[in-house]
């Protein structure tokens, strides 16, 4: 749902210019430094990029799902590091509070997330609990007016610089599955909370990812999200259902950028006395890229509108994330191929995108997990129960 049919297209055009004029020219710098420089972080905060999906009463833009994905498609047409720097605040780092936080929790933290004063992150994954998220072993034991957390998280985006952690921990040891999990807000500086050194990754330079460690970490009981025990996994699924649509849109932007860059290259590069764009096999790869980008865009917009209408989008959110992330990988591969040897050289930038987008098929649920989810829901809708 787009609330302002006149003003929102103007906002998108302004965002498009900002990405092209302010962010894209500094991509190489971000890759070299392995960080988004503070002046750009401040600039993005001034542009309101940290608060897109946070309600207006807390200083955010209060975007609907459709508005959020359209903005994401524009913002992600530059280095992944830029959208990752703000992405946890507009997605998984704030959504648990937006969805299930108490009024007091929202008032305390959401304005600071919307302004960019705080960077949020979402601490669910563990060394032995990735695709099987209900297998997490981080514990939270009640002790007076606090919970004491112990355990380890891994692969947490923005953890090295986060000021606020949404943490899933087991509060009922007698419930080994989802019902024993609760969600907490933990502030940076809480004794017993520490983050590891950023991982040395294949791609996405400038987007720090690390482990998070809890050793007798005392968290106020008031920081139990929603004030309800055993609801953490349901909260996590609410977060991920929306985030999977959001992430699908964030896969489309890089695909658009890679194709645009490649079109310029094949129009200028000459072989056998004519530009590469005149060769039919090049045109076939261009057609495949454009077709898949448009299909993903239509699917994501349809699912975003359904979510705004209050419909159950669990199945389509998985389809969006699965198709769009796989699509982006295929586009990246074709674009490197169309660049020929230049596609393998760092100076041309396309190899950086090739490495950056590989992660899309792993986080927020691997492609294989989404295949299982899609199949299970499809069979259930047809009246069959797999695994019986």
Short mmCIF file of C-alpha atoms in Angstrom, two decimals:
data_model
loop_
_atom_site.label_atom_id
_atom_site.label_comp_id
_atom_site.label_asym_id
_atom_site.label_seq_id
_atom_site.Cartn_x
_atom_site.Cartn_y
_atom_site.Cartn_z
CA UNK A 1 0.00 0.00 0.00
CA UNK A 2 1.33 3.42 -1.00
CA UNK A 3 -0.15 6.11 1.23
CA UNK A 4 0.83 9.16 -0.82
CA UNK A 5 0.49 8.47 -4.53
CA UNK A 6 1.89 11.88 -5.46
CA UNK A 7 4.66 12.31 -2.91
CA UNK A 8 6.09 8.79 -2.75
CA UNK A 9 7.36 8.67 -6.37
CA UNK A 10 9.15 11.96 -5.67
CA UNK A 11 10.74 10.40 -2.58
CA UNK A 12 11.93 7.43 -4.66
CA UNK A 13 13.45 9.73 -7.27
CA UNK A 14 15.26 11.67 -4.54
CA UNK A 15 16.56 8.41 -3.06
CA UNK A 16 17.68 7.28 -6.52
CA UNK A 17 19.72 10.45 -6.96
CA UNK A 18 21.20 10.13 -3.47
CA UNK A 19 22.35 6.56 -4.17
CA UNK A 20 23.92 7.51 -7.49
CA UNK A 21 25.50 10.80 -6.45
CA UNK A 22 26.51 10.24 -2.81
CA UNK A 23 26.86 6.51 -2.16
CA UNK A 24 27.94 4.77 -5.37
CA UNK A 25 30.99 7.04 -5.91
CA UNK A 26 32.42 5.90 -2.56
CA UNK A 27 31.98 2.16 -3.01
CA UNK A 28 35.69 1.51 -3.64
CA UNK A 29 36.60 3.51 -0.52
CA UNK A 30 34.22 1.45 1.62
CA UNK A 31 35.65 -1.79 0.22
CA UNK A 32 39.22 -0.61 0.86
CA UNK A 33 38.54 0.57 4.43
CA UNK A 34 36.15 -2.31 5.21
CA UNK A 35 33.78 0.16 6.83
CA UNK A 36 31.24 2.81 5.98
CA UNK A 37 32.98 6.06 7.01
CA UNK A 38 31.39 8.04 9.87
CA UNK A 39 30.55 11.02 7.65
CA UNK A 40 28.47 8.79 5.39
CA UNK A 41 26.77 7.12 8.37
CA UNK A 42 25.82 10.58 9.66
CA UNK A 43 24.65 11.58 6.20
CA UNK A 44 22.47 8.47 5.88
CA UNK A 45 21.02 9.15 9.32
CA UNK A 46 20.19 12.72 8.26
CA UNK A 47 18.41 11.28 5.22
CA UNK A 48 16.24 9.16 7.55
CA UNK A 49 17.52 5.86 6.16
CA UNK A 50 17.67 4.19 9.59
CA UNK A 51 13.98 4.65 10.33
CA UNK A 52 12.09 3.57 7.22
CA UNK A 53 9.95 0.87 8.86
CA UNK A 54 9.79 2.34 12.38
CA UNK A 55 6.41 3.96 13.19
CA UNK A 56 6.12 7.72 12.83
CA UNK A 57 5.30 8.25 16.51
CA UNK A 58 8.81 7.04 17.29
CA UNK A 59 10.56 9.20 14.71
CA UNK A 60 10.54 6.80 11.77
CA UNK A 61 8.90 6.97 8.36
CA UNK A 62 6.33 4.28 9.23
CA UNK A 63 6.57 2.79 5.76
CA UNK A 64 4.12 0.17 4.66
CA UNK A 65 5.58 -3.09 3.35
CA UNK A 66 5.06 -1.98 -0.26
CA UNK A 67 6.77 1.34 0.38
CA UNK A 68 9.63 -0.38 2.20
CA UNK A 69 10.38 -2.80 -0.64
CA UNK A 70 10.26 -0.05 -3.27
CA UNK A 71 12.72 2.00 -1.23
CA UNK A 72 14.89 -1.09 -0.71
CA UNK A 73 15.10 -1.70 -4.46
CA UNK A 74 16.53 1.81 -4.87
CA UNK A 75 18.85 1.84 -1.85
CA UNK A 76 20.39 -1.52 -2.76
CA UNK A 77 21.57 -0.35 -6.19
CA UNK A 78 24.94 0.42 -4.63
CA UNK A 79 27.44 -1.48 -2.52
CA UNK A 80 25.72 -3.94 -0.18
CA UNK A 81 27.61 -2.38 2.74
CA UNK A 82 25.49 0.78 2.61
CA UNK A 83 22.14 -0.91 2.90
CA UNK A 84 23.56 -3.36 5.48
CA UNK A 85 24.68 -0.45 7.65
CA UNK A 86 21.11 0.81 7.97
CA UNK A 87 19.35 -2.47 7.16
CA UNK A 88 19.26 -3.97 10.65
CA UNK A 89 17.53 -0.84 11.96
CA UNK A 90 14.97 -0.92 9.15
CA UNK A 91 14.55 -4.68 9.50
CA UNK A 92 15.53 -7.38 11.97
CA UNK A 93 17.18 -5.04 14.49
CA UNK A 94 13.97 -3.14 15.24
CA UNK A 95 11.11 -5.32 14.01
CA UNK A 96 10.81 -7.44 17.17
CA UNK A 97 10.13 -4.27 19.17
CA UNK A 98 7.78 -2.91 16.51
CA UNK A 99 5.84 -6.18 16.39
CA UNK A 100 5.76 -7.27 20.03
CA UNK A 101 7.48 -4.73 22.27
CA UNK A 102 5.69 -3.14 25.20
CA UNK A 103 4.80 0.55 25.02
CA UNK A 104 7.66 1.31 27.39
CA UNK A 105 10.17 -0.69 25.35
CA UNK A 106 9.12 0.98 22.13
CA UNK A 107 9.31 4.47 23.62
CA UNK A 108 12.74 3.80 25.10
CA UNK A 109 14.48 2.28 22.08
CA UNK A 110 12.67 2.91 18.78
CA UNK A 111 13.41 6.68 18.57
CA UNK A 112 17.12 5.98 19.02
CA UNK A 113 17.03 3.28 16.35
CA UNK A 114 15.09 5.51 13.95
CA UNK A 115 17.59 8.34 14.31
CA UNK A 116 20.61 6.07 13.88
CA UNK A 117 21.87 6.91 17.37
CA UNK A 118 21.71 3.18 18.08
CA UNK A 119 22.45 0.38 15.64
CA UNK A 120 20.40 -2.74 16.28
CA UNK A 121 21.11 -6.38 15.50
CA UNK A 122 19.23 -9.67 15.72
CA UNK A 123 20.99 -12.46 17.64
CA UNK A 124 19.33 -15.78 16.83
CA UNK A 125 21.85 -18.01 15.03
CA UNK A 126 24.23 -20.19 17.05
CA UNK A 127 27.10 -22.52 16.10
CA UNK A 128 24.73 -25.50 16.32
CA UNK A 129 21.45 -23.70 15.61
CA UNK A 130 21.24 -22.19 12.15
CA UNK A 131 18.64 -23.68 9.87
CA UNK A 132 17.26 -25.47 12.94
CA UNK A 133 16.76 -22.29 14.94
CA UNK A 134 14.72 -24.03 17.66
CA UNK A 135 17.87 -25.95 18.66
CA UNK A 136 19.41 -22.86 20.26
CA UNK A 137 21.09 -23.43 23.62
CA UNK A 138 21.65 -19.88 24.91
CA UNK A 139 19.89 -19.79 28.28
CA UNK A 140 18.14 -17.09 30.29
CA UNK A 141 17.52 -17.92 33.94
CA UNK A 142 15.39 -15.71 36.20
CA UNK A 143 17.24 -14.23 39.17
CA UNK A 144 15.13 -11.68 41.04
CA UNK A 145 14.49 -8.69 38.80
CA UNK A 146 16.93 -9.93 36.16
CA UNK A 147 17.53 -12.76 33.74
CA UNK A 148 21.04 -14.21 33.54
CA UNK A 149 22.06 -15.05 29.99
CA UNK A 150 24.73 -17.56 29.01
CA UNK A 151 25.60 -18.77 25.53
CA UNK A 152 27.05 -17.88 22.15
CA UNK A 153 25.65 -16.48 18.91
CA UNK A 154 27.36 -16.40 15.52
CA UNK A 155 27.08 -14.72 12.10
CA UNK A 156 25.37 -11.65 13.57
CA UNK A 157 25.28 -8.74 11.12
CA UNK A 158 26.39 -5.41 12.64
CA UNK A 159 27.19 -7.03 15.99
CA UNK A 160 30.65 -5.39 16.23
CA UNK A 161 29.09 -1.91 16.14
CA UNK A 162 25.59 -2.56 17.51
CA UNK A 163 24.36 -0.75 20.59
CA UNK A 164 21.24 -2.88 20.95
CA UNK A 165 20.84 -6.65 20.62
CA UNK A 166 17.58 -8.55 20.11
CA UNK A 167 18.47 -11.91 21.67
CA UNK A 168 16.64 -15.23 21.52
CA UNK A 169 17.32 -17.40 24.57
CA UNK A 170 15.83 -20.49 26.17
CA UNK A 171 13.91 -19.65 29.36
CA UNK A 172 12.31 -23.08 29.84
CA UNK A 173 14.85 -25.94 29.78
CA UNK A 174 12.00 -28.47 29.91
CA UNK A 175 10.73 -27.22 26.54
CA UNK A 176 13.34 -28.21 23.94
CA UNK A 177 11.46 -26.66 21.01
CA UNK A 178 10.05 -23.28 20.11
CA UNK A 179 7.81 -22.90 23.17
CA UNK A 180 10.77 -22.61 25.53
CA UNK A 181 12.31 -19.60 23.75
CA UNK A 182 11.92 -15.96 24.83
CA UNK A 183 13.18 -12.70 23.33
CA UNK A 184 15.20 -10.04 25.14
CA UNK A 185 16.63 -6.61 24.50
CA UNK A 186 20.26 -6.33 25.64
CA UNK A 187 22.17 -3.06 25.57
CA UNK A 188 25.83 -2.75 24.63
CA UNK A 189 27.81 -2.25 27.83
CA UNK A 190 25.80 -4.75 29.84
CA UNK A 191 28.35 -6.73 31.92
CA UNK A 192 28.79 -10.21 30.50
CA UNK A 193 27.99 -9.20 26.89
CA UNK A 194 30.88 -9.17 24.42
CA UNK A 195 31.29 -9.36 20.65
CA UNK A 196 34.04 -11.09 18.71
CA UNK A 197 36.35 -9.74 16.06
CA UNK A 198 34.62 -9.22 12.70
CA UNK A 199 34.90 -12.24 10.44
CA UNK A 200 37.13 -12.14 7.36
CA UNK A 201 34.43 -12.74 4.75
CA UNK A 202 34.20 -13.66 1.07
CA UNK A 203 32.41 -10.41 0.29
CA UNK A 204 30.31 -7.57 1.70
CA UNK A 205 33.36 -5.61 2.85
CA UNK A 206 32.25 -2.74 5.06
CA UNK A 207 29.46 -4.78 6.65
CA UNK A 208 30.86 -6.15 9.94
CA UNK A 209 29.65 -9.56 11.13
CA UNK A 210 30.80 -11.38 14.27
CA UNK A 211 29.89 -13.64 17.13
CA UNK A 212 28.14 -12.48 20.32
CA UNK A 213 28.98 -13.98 23.71
CA UNK A 214 27.00 -14.00 26.96
CA UNK A 215 28.71 -14.94 30.22
CA UNK A 216 26.51 -14.44 33.29
CA UNK A 217 25.02 -11.44 31.50
CA UNK A 218 22.40 -9.85 33.76
CA UNK A 219 19.51 -8.36 31.81
CA UNK A 220 16.64 -6.51 33.53
CA UNK A 221 13.41 -8.49 33.50
CA UNK A 222 11.79 -5.39 32.00
CA UNK A 223 13.79 -6.14 28.83
CA UNK A 224 11.83 -9.32 28.12
CA UNK A 225 10.21 -8.33 24.82
CA UNK A 226 6.47 -7.95 25.27
CA UNK A 227 6.84 -8.99 28.91
CA UNK A 228 5.81 -12.53 27.94
CA UNK A 229 7.78 -15.74 28.38
CA UNK A 230 7.89 -18.40 25.69
CA UNK A 231 6.90 -16.05 22.86
CA UNK A 232 10.38 -15.44 21.47
CA UNK A 233 10.18 -17.84 18.56
CA UNK A 234 6.81 -16.47 17.46
CA UNK A 235 8.32 -12.99 17.60
CA UNK A 236 11.28 -14.19 15.55
CA UNK A 237 8.97 -15.63 12.89
CA UNK A 238 7.08 -12.34 12.65
CA UNK A 239 10.40 -10.57 12.18
CA UNK A 240 11.61 -13.02 9.56
CA UNK A 241 8.35 -13.12 7.58
CA UNK A 242 8.59 -9.39 6.97
CA UNK A 243 12.37 -9.41 6.61
CA UNK A 244 12.25 -12.10 3.93
CA UNK A 245 10.10 -9.86 1.75
CA UNK A 246 12.43 -6.94 2.54
CA UNK A 247 15.53 -8.99 1.76
CA UNK A 248 14.00 -10.21 -1.50
CA UNK A 249 13.71 -6.56 -2.54
CA UNK A 250 17.31 -6.01 -1.46
CA UNK A 251 18.31 -8.79 -3.88
CA UNK A 252 16.59 -7.01 -6.77
CA UNK A 253 18.49 -3.72 -6.46
CA UNK A 254 21.96 -5.27 -6.96
CA UNK A 255 20.64 -7.27 -9.92
CA UNK A 256 19.38 -4.05 -11.52
CA UNK A 257 22.73 -2.35 -10.87
CA UNK A 258 24.76 -5.25 -12.26
CA UNK A 259 22.67 -5.38 -15.42
CA UNK A 260 22.88 -1.59 -15.90
CA UNK A 261 26.68 -1.67 -15.55
CA UNK A 262 26.88 -4.61 -17.93
CA UNK A 263 24.71 -2.93 -20.55
CA UNK A 264 27.13 -0.01 -20.63
CA UNK A 265 30.05 -2.39 -20.96
CA UNK A 266 28.63 -4.48 -23.84
CA UNK A 267 27.56 -1.31 -25.67
CA UNK A 268 31.15 0.01 -25.60
CA UNK A 269 33.29 -3.13 -25.79
CA UNK A 270 34.19 -4.13 -29.37
CA UNK A 271 34.96 -7.62 -30.66
CA UNK A 272 35.19 -8.75 -34.27
CA UNK A 273 34.58 -5.17 -35.33
CA UNK A 274 31.27 -4.60 -33.55
CA UNK A 275 30.00 -4.03 -30.01
CA UNK A 276 29.30 -7.04 -27.82
CA UNK A 277 25.64 -6.05 -27.56
CA UNK A 278 25.18 -7.04 -31.23
CA UNK A 279 25.95 -10.69 -30.56
CA UNK A 280 22.85 -12.83 -30.08
CA UNK A 281 24.28 -14.92 -27.25
CA UNK A 282 24.97 -11.72 -25.32
CA UNK A 283 21.42 -10.59 -26.05
CA UNK A 284 20.11 -13.93 -24.74
CA UNK A 285 21.87 -13.37 -21.40
CA UNK A 286 20.53 -9.80 -21.25
CA UNK A 287 17.01 -11.10 -21.88
CA UNK A 288 17.33 -13.75 -19.15
CA UNK A 289 18.57 -11.16 -16.65
CA UNK A 290 15.82 -8.66 -17.41
CA UNK A 291 13.09 -11.30 -17.36
CA UNK A 292 14.12 -12.67 -13.98
CA UNK A 293 14.51 -9.20 -12.46
CA UNK A 294 11.02 -8.21 -13.58
CA UNK A 295 9.54 -11.50 -12.35
CA UNK A 296 11.14 -11.06 -8.92
CA UNK A 297 9.98 -7.45 -8.71
CA UNK A 298 6.38 -8.38 -9.52
CA UNK A 299 6.40 -11.22 -7.00
CA UNK A 300 7.83 -9.08 -4.19
CA UNK A 301 5.40 -6.21 -4.81
CA UNK A 302 2.45 -8.61 -4.87
CA UNK A 303 3.51 -10.21 -1.57
CA UNK A 304 4.18 -6.82 0.04
CA UNK A 305 0.67 -5.66 -0.86
CA UNK A 306 -0.81 -8.88 0.53
CA UNK A 307 1.01 -8.34 3.82
CA UNK A 308 -0.29 -4.76 3.98
CA UNK A 309 -3.80 -6.18 3.53
CA UNK A 310 -3.28 -8.37 6.60
CA UNK A 311 -3.09 -11.65 4.71
CA UNK A 312 -0.94 -14.62 5.74
CA UNK A 313 2.18 -14.34 3.56
CA UNK A 314 4.28 -17.10 5.16
CA UNK A 315 4.39 -19.12 1.94
CA UNK A 316 4.89 -16.20 -0.42
CA UNK A 317 7.54 -14.62 1.80
CA UNK A 318 9.59 -17.80 1.44
CA UNK A 319 8.96 -17.86 -2.31
CA UNK A 320 10.09 -14.24 -2.56
CA UNK A 321 13.31 -14.80 -0.66
CA UNK A 322 14.12 -18.07 -2.44
CA UNK A 323 13.44 -16.84 -5.97
CA UNK A 324 14.97 -13.37 -5.60
CA UNK A 325 18.21 -14.51 -3.96
CA UNK A 326 18.72 -17.27 -6.53
CA UNK A 327 17.83 -14.83 -9.32
CA UNK A 328 20.42 -12.34 -8.09
CA UNK A 329 23.11 -15.02 -8.13
CA UNK A 330 22.24 -16.00 -11.69
CA UNK A 331 22.29 -12.37 -12.82
CA UNK A 332 25.69 -11.87 -11.17
CA UNK A 333 27.10 -14.91 -12.95
CA UNK A 334 25.80 -13.80 -16.36
CA UNK A 335 27.09 -10.27 -15.88
CA UNK A 336 30.58 -11.49 -15.02
CA UNK A 337 30.40 -13.70 -18.10
CA UNK A 338 29.39 -10.79 -20.33
CA UNK A 339 32.35 -8.80 -19.03
CA UNK A 340 34.69 -11.58 -20.08
CA UNK A 341 38.16 -11.27 -18.56
CA UNK A 342 37.31 -7.82 -17.24
CA UNK A 343 34.64 -9.41 -15.06
CA UNK A 344 37.36 -11.16 -13.09
CA UNK A 345 39.35 -7.98 -12.45
CA UNK A 346 38.61 -5.95 -9.33
CA UNK A 347 39.00 -2.61 -11.12
CA UNK A 348 35.64 -3.04 -12.86
CA UNK A 349 33.53 -3.65 -9.74
CA UNK A 350 31.37 -6.46 -11.09
CA UNK A 351 33.44 -9.11 -9.31
CA UNK A 352 32.76 -7.35 -6.00
CA UNK A 353 29.01 -7.60 -6.54
CA UNK A 354 29.46 -11.25 -7.58
CA UNK A 355 31.04 -11.98 -4.16
CA UNK A 356 28.70 -9.72 -2.21
CA UNK A 357 25.45 -11.25 -3.42
CA UNK A 358 26.52 -14.84 -2.75
CA UNK A 359 25.49 -14.43 0.88
CA UNK A 360 21.88 -13.69 -0.07
CA UNK A 361 21.26 -17.42 -0.61
CA UNK A 362 22.45 -18.24 2.91
CA UNK A 363 21.00 -15.81 5.42
CA UNK A 364 17.36 -15.33 6.45
CA UNK A 365 16.99 -19.02 5.67
CA UNK A 366 19.08 -20.92 3.13
CA UNK A 367 17.58 -21.67 -0.27
CA UNK A 368 17.24 -25.31 0.76
CA UNK A 369 15.27 -24.45 3.90
CA UNK A 370 12.95 -22.26 1.83
CA UNK A 371 12.44 -25.10 -0.64
CA UNK A 372 11.30 -27.30 2.25
CA UNK A 373 9.04 -24.55 3.60
CA UNK A 374 7.48 -23.89 0.20
CA UNK A 375 6.89 -27.59 -0.43
CA UNK A 376 5.40 -28.17 3.03
CA UNK A 377 2.97 -25.27 2.76
CA UNK A 378 2.02 -26.25 -0.79
CA UNK A 379 1.27 -29.83 0.26
CA UNK A 380 -0.68 -28.64 3.31
CA UNK A 381 -2.79 -26.33 1.16
CA UNK A 382 -3.59 -29.27 -1.09
CA UNK A 383 -4.76 -31.30 1.90
CA UNK A 384 -1.69 -33.49 2.33
CA UNK A 385 0.54 -33.81 5.39
CA UNK A 386 4.19 -34.60 4.57
CA UNK A 387 6.15 -36.78 6.95
CA UNK A 388 3.21 -38.83 8.21
#
